[in-house]
Structure formats: structure tokens, C-alpha cells
GROMACS .gro file of C-alpha atoms in nm:
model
  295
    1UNK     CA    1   1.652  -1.309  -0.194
    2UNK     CA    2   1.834  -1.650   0.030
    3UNK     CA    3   1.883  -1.617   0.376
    4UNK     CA    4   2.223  -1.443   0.373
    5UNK     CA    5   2.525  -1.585   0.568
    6UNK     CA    6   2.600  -1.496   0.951
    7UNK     CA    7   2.919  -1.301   0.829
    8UNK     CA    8   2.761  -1.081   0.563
    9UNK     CA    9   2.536  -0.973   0.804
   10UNK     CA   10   2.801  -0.873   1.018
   11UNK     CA   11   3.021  -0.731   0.728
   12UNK     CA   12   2.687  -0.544   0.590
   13UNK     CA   13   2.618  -0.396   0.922
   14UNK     CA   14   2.960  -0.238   1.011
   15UNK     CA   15   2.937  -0.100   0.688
   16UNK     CA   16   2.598   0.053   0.724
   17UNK     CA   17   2.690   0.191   1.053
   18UNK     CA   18   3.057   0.305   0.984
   19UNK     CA   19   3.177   0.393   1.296
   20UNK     CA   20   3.432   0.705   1.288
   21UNK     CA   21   3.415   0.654   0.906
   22UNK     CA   22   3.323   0.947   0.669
   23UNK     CA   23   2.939   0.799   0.621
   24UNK     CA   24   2.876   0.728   1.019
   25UNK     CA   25   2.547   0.700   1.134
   26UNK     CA   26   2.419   0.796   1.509
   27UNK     CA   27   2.151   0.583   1.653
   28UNK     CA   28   1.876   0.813   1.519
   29UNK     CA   29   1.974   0.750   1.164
   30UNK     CA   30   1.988   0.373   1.177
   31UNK     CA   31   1.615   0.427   1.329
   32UNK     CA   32   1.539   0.686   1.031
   33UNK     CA   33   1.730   0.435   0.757
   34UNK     CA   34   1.512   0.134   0.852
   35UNK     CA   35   1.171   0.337   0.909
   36UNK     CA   36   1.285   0.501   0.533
   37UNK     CA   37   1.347   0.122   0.381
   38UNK     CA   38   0.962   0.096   0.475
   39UNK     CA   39   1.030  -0.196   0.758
   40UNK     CA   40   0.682  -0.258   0.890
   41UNK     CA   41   0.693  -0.193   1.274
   42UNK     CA   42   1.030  -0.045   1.264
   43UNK     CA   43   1.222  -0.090   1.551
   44UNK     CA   44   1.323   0.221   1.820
   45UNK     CA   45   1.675   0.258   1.877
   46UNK     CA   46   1.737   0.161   2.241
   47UNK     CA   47   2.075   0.364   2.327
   48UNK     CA   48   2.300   0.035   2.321
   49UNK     CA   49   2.583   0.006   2.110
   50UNK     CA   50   2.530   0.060   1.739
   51UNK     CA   51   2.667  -0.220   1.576
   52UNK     CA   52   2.471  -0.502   1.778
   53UNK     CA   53   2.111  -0.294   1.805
   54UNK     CA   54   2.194  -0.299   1.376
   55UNK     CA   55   2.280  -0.681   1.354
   56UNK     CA   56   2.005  -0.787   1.515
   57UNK     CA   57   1.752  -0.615   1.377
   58UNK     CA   58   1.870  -0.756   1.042
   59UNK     CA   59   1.878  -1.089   1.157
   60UNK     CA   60   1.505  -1.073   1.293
   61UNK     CA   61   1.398  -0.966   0.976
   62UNK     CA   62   1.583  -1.256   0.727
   63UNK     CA   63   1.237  -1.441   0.722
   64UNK     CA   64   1.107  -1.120   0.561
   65UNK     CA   65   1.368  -1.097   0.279
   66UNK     CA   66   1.194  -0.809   0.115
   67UNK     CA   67   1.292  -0.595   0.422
   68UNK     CA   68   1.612  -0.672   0.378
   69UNK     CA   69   1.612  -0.607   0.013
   70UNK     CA   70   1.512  -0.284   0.094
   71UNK     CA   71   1.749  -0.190   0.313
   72UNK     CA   72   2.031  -0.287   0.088
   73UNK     CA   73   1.853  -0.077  -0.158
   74UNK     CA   74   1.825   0.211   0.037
   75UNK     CA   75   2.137   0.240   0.133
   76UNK     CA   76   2.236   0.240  -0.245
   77UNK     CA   77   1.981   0.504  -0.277
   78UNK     CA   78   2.085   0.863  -0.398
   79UNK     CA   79   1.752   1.056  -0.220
   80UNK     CA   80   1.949   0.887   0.080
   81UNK     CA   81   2.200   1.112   0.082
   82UNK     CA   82   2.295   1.519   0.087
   83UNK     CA   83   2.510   1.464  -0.230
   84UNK     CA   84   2.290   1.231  -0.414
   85UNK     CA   85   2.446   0.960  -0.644
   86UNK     CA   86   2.784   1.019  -0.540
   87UNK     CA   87   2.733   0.860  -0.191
   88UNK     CA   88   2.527   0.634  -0.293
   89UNK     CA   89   2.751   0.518  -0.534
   90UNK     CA   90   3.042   0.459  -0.275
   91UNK     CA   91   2.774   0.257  -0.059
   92UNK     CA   92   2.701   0.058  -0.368
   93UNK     CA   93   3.078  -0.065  -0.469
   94UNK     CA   94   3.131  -0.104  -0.098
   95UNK     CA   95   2.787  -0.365   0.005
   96UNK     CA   96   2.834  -0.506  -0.371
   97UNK     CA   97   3.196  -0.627  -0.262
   98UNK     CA   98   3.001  -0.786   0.020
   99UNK     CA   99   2.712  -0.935  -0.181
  100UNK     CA  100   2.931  -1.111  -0.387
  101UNK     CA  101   2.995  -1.347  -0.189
  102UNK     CA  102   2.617  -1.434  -0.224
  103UNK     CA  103   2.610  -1.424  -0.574
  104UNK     CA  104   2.425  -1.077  -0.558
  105UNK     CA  105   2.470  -0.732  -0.644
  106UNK     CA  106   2.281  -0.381  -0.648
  107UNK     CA  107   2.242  -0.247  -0.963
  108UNK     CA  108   2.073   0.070  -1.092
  109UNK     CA  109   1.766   0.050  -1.330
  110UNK     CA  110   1.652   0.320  -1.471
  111UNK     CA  111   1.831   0.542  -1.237
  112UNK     CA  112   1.663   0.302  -0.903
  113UNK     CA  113   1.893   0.060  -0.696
  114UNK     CA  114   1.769  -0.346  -0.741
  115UNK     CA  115   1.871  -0.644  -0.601
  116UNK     CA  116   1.962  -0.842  -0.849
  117UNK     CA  117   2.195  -1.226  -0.905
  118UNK     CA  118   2.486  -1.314  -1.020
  119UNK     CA  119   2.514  -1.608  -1.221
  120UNK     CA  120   2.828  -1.768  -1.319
  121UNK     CA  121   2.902  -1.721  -1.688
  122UNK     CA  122   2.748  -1.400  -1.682
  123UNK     CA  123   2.854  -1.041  -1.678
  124UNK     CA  124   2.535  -0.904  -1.620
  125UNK     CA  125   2.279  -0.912  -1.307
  126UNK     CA  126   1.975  -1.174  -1.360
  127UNK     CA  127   1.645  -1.057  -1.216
  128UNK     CA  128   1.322  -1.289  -1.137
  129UNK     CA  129   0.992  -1.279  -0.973
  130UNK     CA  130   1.011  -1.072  -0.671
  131UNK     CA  131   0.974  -1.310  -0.364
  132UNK     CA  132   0.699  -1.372  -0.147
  133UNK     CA  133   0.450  -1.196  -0.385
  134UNK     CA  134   0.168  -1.275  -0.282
  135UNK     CA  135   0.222  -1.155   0.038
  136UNK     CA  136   0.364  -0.832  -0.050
  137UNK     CA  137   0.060  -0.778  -0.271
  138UNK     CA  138  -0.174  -0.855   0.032
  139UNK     CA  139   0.040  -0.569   0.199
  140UNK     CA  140  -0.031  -0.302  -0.057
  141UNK     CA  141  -0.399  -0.420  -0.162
  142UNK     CA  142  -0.688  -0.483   0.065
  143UNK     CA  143  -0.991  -0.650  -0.154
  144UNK     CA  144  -0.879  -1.027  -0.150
  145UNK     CA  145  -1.038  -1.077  -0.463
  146UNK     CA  146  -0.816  -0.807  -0.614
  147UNK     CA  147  -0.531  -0.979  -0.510
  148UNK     CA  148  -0.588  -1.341  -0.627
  149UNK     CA  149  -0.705  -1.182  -0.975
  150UNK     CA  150  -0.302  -0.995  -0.938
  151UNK     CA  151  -0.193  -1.351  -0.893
  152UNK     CA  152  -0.396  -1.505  -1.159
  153UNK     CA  153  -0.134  -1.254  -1.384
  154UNK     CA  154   0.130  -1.381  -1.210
  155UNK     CA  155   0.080  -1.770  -1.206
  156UNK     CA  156  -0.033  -1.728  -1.589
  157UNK     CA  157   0.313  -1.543  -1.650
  158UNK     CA  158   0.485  -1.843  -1.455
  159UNK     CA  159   0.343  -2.072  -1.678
  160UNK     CA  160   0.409  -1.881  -2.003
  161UNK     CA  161   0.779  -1.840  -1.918
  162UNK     CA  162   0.828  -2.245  -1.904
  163UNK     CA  163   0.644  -2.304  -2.164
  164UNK     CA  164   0.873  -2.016  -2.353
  165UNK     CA  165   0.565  -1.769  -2.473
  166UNK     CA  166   0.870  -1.501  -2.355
  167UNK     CA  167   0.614  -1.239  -2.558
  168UNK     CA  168   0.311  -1.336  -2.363
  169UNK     CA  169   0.543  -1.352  -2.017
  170UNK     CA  170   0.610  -0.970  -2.060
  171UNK     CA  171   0.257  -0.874  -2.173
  172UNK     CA  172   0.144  -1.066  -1.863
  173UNK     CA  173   0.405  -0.861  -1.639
  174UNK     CA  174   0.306  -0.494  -1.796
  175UNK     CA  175  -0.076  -0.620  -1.685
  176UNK     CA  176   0.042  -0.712  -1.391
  177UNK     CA  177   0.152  -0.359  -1.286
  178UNK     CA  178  -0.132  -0.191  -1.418
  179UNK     CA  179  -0.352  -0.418  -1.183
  180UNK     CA  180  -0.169  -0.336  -0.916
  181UNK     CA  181  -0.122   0.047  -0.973
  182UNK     CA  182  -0.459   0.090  -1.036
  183UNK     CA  183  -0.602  -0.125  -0.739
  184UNK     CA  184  -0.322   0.035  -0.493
  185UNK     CA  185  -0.481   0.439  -0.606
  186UNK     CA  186  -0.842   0.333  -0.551
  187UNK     CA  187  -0.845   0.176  -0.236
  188UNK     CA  188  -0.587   0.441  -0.111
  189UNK     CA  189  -0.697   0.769  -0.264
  190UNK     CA  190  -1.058   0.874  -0.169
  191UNK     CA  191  -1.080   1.131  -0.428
  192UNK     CA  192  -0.961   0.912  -0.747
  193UNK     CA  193  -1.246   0.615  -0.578
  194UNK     CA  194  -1.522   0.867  -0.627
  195UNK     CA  195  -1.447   1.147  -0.898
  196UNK     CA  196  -1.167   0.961  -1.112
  197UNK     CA  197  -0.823   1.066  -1.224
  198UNK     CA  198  -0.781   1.428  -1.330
  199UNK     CA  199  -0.504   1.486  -1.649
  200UNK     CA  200  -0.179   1.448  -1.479
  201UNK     CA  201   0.078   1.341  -1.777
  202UNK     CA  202   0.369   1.520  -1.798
  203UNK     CA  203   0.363   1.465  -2.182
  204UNK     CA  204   0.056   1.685  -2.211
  205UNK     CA  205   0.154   2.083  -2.123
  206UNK     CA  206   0.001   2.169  -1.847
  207UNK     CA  207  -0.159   2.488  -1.983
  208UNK     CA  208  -0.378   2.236  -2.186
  209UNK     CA  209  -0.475   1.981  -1.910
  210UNK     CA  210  -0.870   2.047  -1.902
  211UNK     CA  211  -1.108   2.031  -1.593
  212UNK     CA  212  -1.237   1.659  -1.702
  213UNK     CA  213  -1.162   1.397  -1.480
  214UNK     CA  214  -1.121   0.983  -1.642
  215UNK     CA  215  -1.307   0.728  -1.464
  216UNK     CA  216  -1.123   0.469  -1.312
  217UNK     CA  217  -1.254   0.204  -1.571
  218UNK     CA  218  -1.075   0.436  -1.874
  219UNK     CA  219  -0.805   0.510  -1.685
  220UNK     CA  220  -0.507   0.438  -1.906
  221UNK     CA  221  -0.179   0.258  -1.801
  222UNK     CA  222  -0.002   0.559  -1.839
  223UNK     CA  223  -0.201   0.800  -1.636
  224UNK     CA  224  -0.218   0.551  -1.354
  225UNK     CA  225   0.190   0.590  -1.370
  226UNK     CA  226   0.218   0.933  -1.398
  227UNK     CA  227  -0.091   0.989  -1.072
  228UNK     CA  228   0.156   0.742  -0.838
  229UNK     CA  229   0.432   0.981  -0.955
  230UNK     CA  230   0.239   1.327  -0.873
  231UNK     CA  231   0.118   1.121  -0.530
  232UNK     CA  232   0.512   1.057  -0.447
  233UNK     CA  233   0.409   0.689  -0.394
  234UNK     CA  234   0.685   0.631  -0.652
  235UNK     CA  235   1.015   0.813  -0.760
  236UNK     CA  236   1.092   0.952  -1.101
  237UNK     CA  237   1.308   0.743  -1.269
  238UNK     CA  238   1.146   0.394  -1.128
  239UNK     CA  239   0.808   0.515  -1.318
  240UNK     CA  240   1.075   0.611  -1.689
  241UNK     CA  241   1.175   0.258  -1.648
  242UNK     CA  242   0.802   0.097  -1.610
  243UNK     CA  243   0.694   0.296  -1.869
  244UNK     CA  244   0.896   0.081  -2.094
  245UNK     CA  245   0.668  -0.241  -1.922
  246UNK     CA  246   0.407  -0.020  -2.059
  247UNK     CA  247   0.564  -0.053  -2.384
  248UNK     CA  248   0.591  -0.403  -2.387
  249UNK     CA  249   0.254  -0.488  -2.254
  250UNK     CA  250   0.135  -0.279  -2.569
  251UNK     CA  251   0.297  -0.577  -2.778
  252UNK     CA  252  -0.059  -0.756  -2.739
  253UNK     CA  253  -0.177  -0.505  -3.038
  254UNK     CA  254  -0.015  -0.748  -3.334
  255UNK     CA  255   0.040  -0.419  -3.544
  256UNK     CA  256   0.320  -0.294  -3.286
  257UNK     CA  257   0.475  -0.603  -3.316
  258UNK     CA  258   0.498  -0.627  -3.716
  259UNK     CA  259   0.595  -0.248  -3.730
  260UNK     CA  260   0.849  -0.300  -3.434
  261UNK     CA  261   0.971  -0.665  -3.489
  262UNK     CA  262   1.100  -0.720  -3.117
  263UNK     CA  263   1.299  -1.047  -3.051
  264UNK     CA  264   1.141  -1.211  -2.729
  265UNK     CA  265   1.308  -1.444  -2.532
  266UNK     CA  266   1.407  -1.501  -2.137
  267UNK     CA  267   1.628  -1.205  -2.073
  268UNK     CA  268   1.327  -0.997  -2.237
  269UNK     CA  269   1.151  -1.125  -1.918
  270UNK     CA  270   1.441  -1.087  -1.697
  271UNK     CA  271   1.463  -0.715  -1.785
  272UNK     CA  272   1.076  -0.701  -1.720
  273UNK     CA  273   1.075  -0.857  -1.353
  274UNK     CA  274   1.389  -0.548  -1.267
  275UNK     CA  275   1.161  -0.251  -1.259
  276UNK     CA  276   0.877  -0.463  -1.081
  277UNK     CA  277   1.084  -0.499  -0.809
  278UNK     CA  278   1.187  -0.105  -0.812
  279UNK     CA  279   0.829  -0.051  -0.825
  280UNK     CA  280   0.714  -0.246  -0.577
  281UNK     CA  281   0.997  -0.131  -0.352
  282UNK     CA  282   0.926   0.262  -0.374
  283UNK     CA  283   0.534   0.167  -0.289
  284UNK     CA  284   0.657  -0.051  -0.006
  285UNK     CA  285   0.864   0.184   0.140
  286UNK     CA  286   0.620   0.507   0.108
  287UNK     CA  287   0.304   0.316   0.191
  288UNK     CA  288   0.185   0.195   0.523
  289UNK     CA  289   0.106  -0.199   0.477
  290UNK     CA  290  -0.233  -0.339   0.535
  291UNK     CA  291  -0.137  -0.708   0.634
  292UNK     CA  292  -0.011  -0.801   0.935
  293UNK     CA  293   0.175  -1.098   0.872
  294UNK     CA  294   0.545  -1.093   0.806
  295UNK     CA  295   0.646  -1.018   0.486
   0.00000   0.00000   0.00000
């Protein structure tokens, strides 16, 4: 996401903080809100006076635009709130009047809040590449050769997208997240590493999930879904929406496509890149990051 101007900030943080509104937030919440967006090294709140603590701690963190993202995610998110979606859906209308002025808006993808653009001539959000990549990758995986094989998907993607292979561009993005799903549960899950993945799909009854583990080299795109799901490393209805990356990815079988006929073009991508960013935004924010670099 840019930089955003001095005066959003300051419109975004009354907003956040609401002071003697029906949403307010004490001093402990703002500290709970940020630590919940999954800011690394989120800042203690100091006793001073709400407002300023809030608006600077946002403007410390614009050269790490993915904390921001987050934050204007999560205060769109219903698991935010008591009552759910109808909070969060007054905090949306209310920071979208604000984004606007950006050319931005949260949206909700498959039930998940996602910072999207607004282009003119367009009634819809537009979605890209999340930004900084690379180093939000090197946050969540450890093994550097992990992550430049990640970003071999994504520079190969890049290059199919300008060249117009849209099909190719959204098979590269559903490989993409299996990479990075299934590199993110075996460095961080001991048991998976050593003794595989045991049957966790919710499409198979439980009553007839069997003993027998899959090794991690069988493990199927949508097991390693449905295990981040069961590990609460992601929420519910960001994993319905990647399962339809799944979907696409499965386009490299040439029989799908001929049965299915799918038109592919650059808002078949653009719909593709949404749920990465949900997905890489519920790992962010429930996973501790290994990098120490700003993000």
C-alpha cells in the first residue's frame, strides 16, 4: 500500500480511538488492537493521551506498509468485536470514507477484510501482488533456500502476467500458496516435520478419518489448508476463499480446463492476488516473525 497522507493518519486514528464515541477504546485496547494486527515488537501503551500515543505509532510504522494494512484490516475485522460483523461493518463504511481519499478501500473476500484500490473507471476494488514480499516471506519462513524457490513462483508469475499467460499467472499463484503453506507447517510444527499430517479435512466425516498419517512429500494442497485451519494459523472463511486458488492451480491438468472452459484474463489474476493477501495476513498476525528487519 503508498505511504498514506499526514491527514488520513490523523482522520484514521481518531476514528480507531473514538473518544466518548460508542466504539471507544482505553489505552489497553489500542495496545491489544496493534499486538492482535500482528505488529512485530508492538509497542506498550505509555499512559499519555490516546490519540497522539495512536498517531505515532502509525506513523513509525508507514515504512512497514503491511503493518498498517493490517491494522486497517483488523479493525474491519468481525472476530474483533463482541457482535461480530455488525461492528465491523460500521468500522468498515467509516475508515473506507477515509481511504478514499487514497484511492483505497476494505473489502470483504470470502467473508475476510482486504486492502484493496480503487481505480477510476471502476466500480470494483483491484488487488495486486502483496508488497514487500519477499520480506514478508523471510518473516514467516526460515530456510533461505525455501524462500528464493517461493520467489522463483512469484517472479515467474510476474513475468507471465506481462506477457498475458493470465492461465499460467493463476496456476503460478495457487503454487505459490501451497509452497508457502507447506514450508510455514514444517518448520513450525515439530510433529507434522517428523510423523506427517494426520487426516484433518472437514470433507471426510470424522468417524472415517483413519490412524495413517501423509508424509509431507504427499501432502495434498488441500490438507495443508485444512491443517493451518485446525492449527488456528488461519480463519475459516480466508481458507473457503483459497480453496478456490486451489481450484485454479488445478487448471494445469488440461482435462479440467476442456471440461470447465474458464475464460482467463487479468481480473482472473486480480481475484487470485485478494485471498493471498487474506492469507498472508491471518499467518502474519497469529505467527511470531522470524526476521528482524522491518517489514
Amino acid at each position: 500500500m503508498p505511504r498514506l497522507d499526514p491527514r488520513t493518519l490523523d482522520r484514521l486514528t481518531e476514528l480507531i480511538v473514538d473518544i466518548g464515541g460508542p466504539y471507544e477504546r482505553k489505552g489497553f485496547q489500542l495496545e491489544a488492537l496493534l499486538r492482535n494486527a500482528g505488529w512485530e515488537d508492538p509497542p506498550e501503551y505509555d499512559g499519555s493521551p490516546r490519540i497522539p500515543w495512536l498517531r505515532e505509532q502509525l506513523e513509525s510504522r508507514q515504512e512497514r506498509p503491511a503493518n498498517i494494512e493490517r491494522l486497517l484490516c483488523r479493525v474491519c475485522d468481525p472476530v474483533e468485536y463482541d457482535d461480530g460483523p455488525v461492528t465491523a461493518e460500521d468500522f468498515r463504511a467509516v475508515v473506507n470514507e477515509q481511504l478514499a481519499r487514497e484511492q483505497l478501500v476494505i473489502t470483504v473476500i470470502g467473508g475476510r477484510p482486504v486492502l484493496g484500490s480503487l481505480e477510476p473507471g471502476r466500480g470494483d476494488p483491484t488487488f495486486a501482488e502483496p508488497p514487500h514480499l519477499r520480506q514478508r516471506i523471510e518473516d514467516l519462513v526460515g530456510d533461505p533456500q525455501t524462500v528464493e524457490v517461493l520467489m522463483g513462483r512469484i517472479d515467474e508469475t510476474r513475468v507471465c502476467v506481462s506477457g498475458g499467460a493470465y492461465r499460467m499467472a493463476t496456476i503460478g499463484i495457487g503454487t505459490f500458496i501451497e509452497g508457502l503453506l507447506l514450508a510455514v507447517l514444517l518448520e513450525r510444527d515439530e510433529d507434522l516435520r517428523e510423523n506427517g499430517f494426520p487426516e484433518v479435512r472437514r470433507r471426510i466425516h470424522p468417524d472415517k478419518r483413519g490412524p495413517k498419517r501423509t508424509s509431507a512429500d504427499r501432502a495434498s494442497m488441500e490438507l495443508l489448508i485444512e491443517t493451518a485451519f485446525v492449527k488456528q494459523w488461519v480463519q475459516l472463511d480466508a481458507i473457503e476463499f483459497v480453496h478456490a486458488i486451489r481450484d485454479f492451480r488445478n487448471f494445469i491438468h488440461p482435462r479440467k480446463e476442456i471440461t470447465e472452459q474458464p475464460r482467463f484474463d487479468a481480473d482472473t489474476v486480480m481475484l487470485c492476488w485478494g485471498p493471498v493477501h487474506a492469507l498472508m495476513n491471518d499467518l502474519e498476525q497469529n505467527l511470531p516473525p522470524l526476521a528482524t528487519s522491518p517489514t
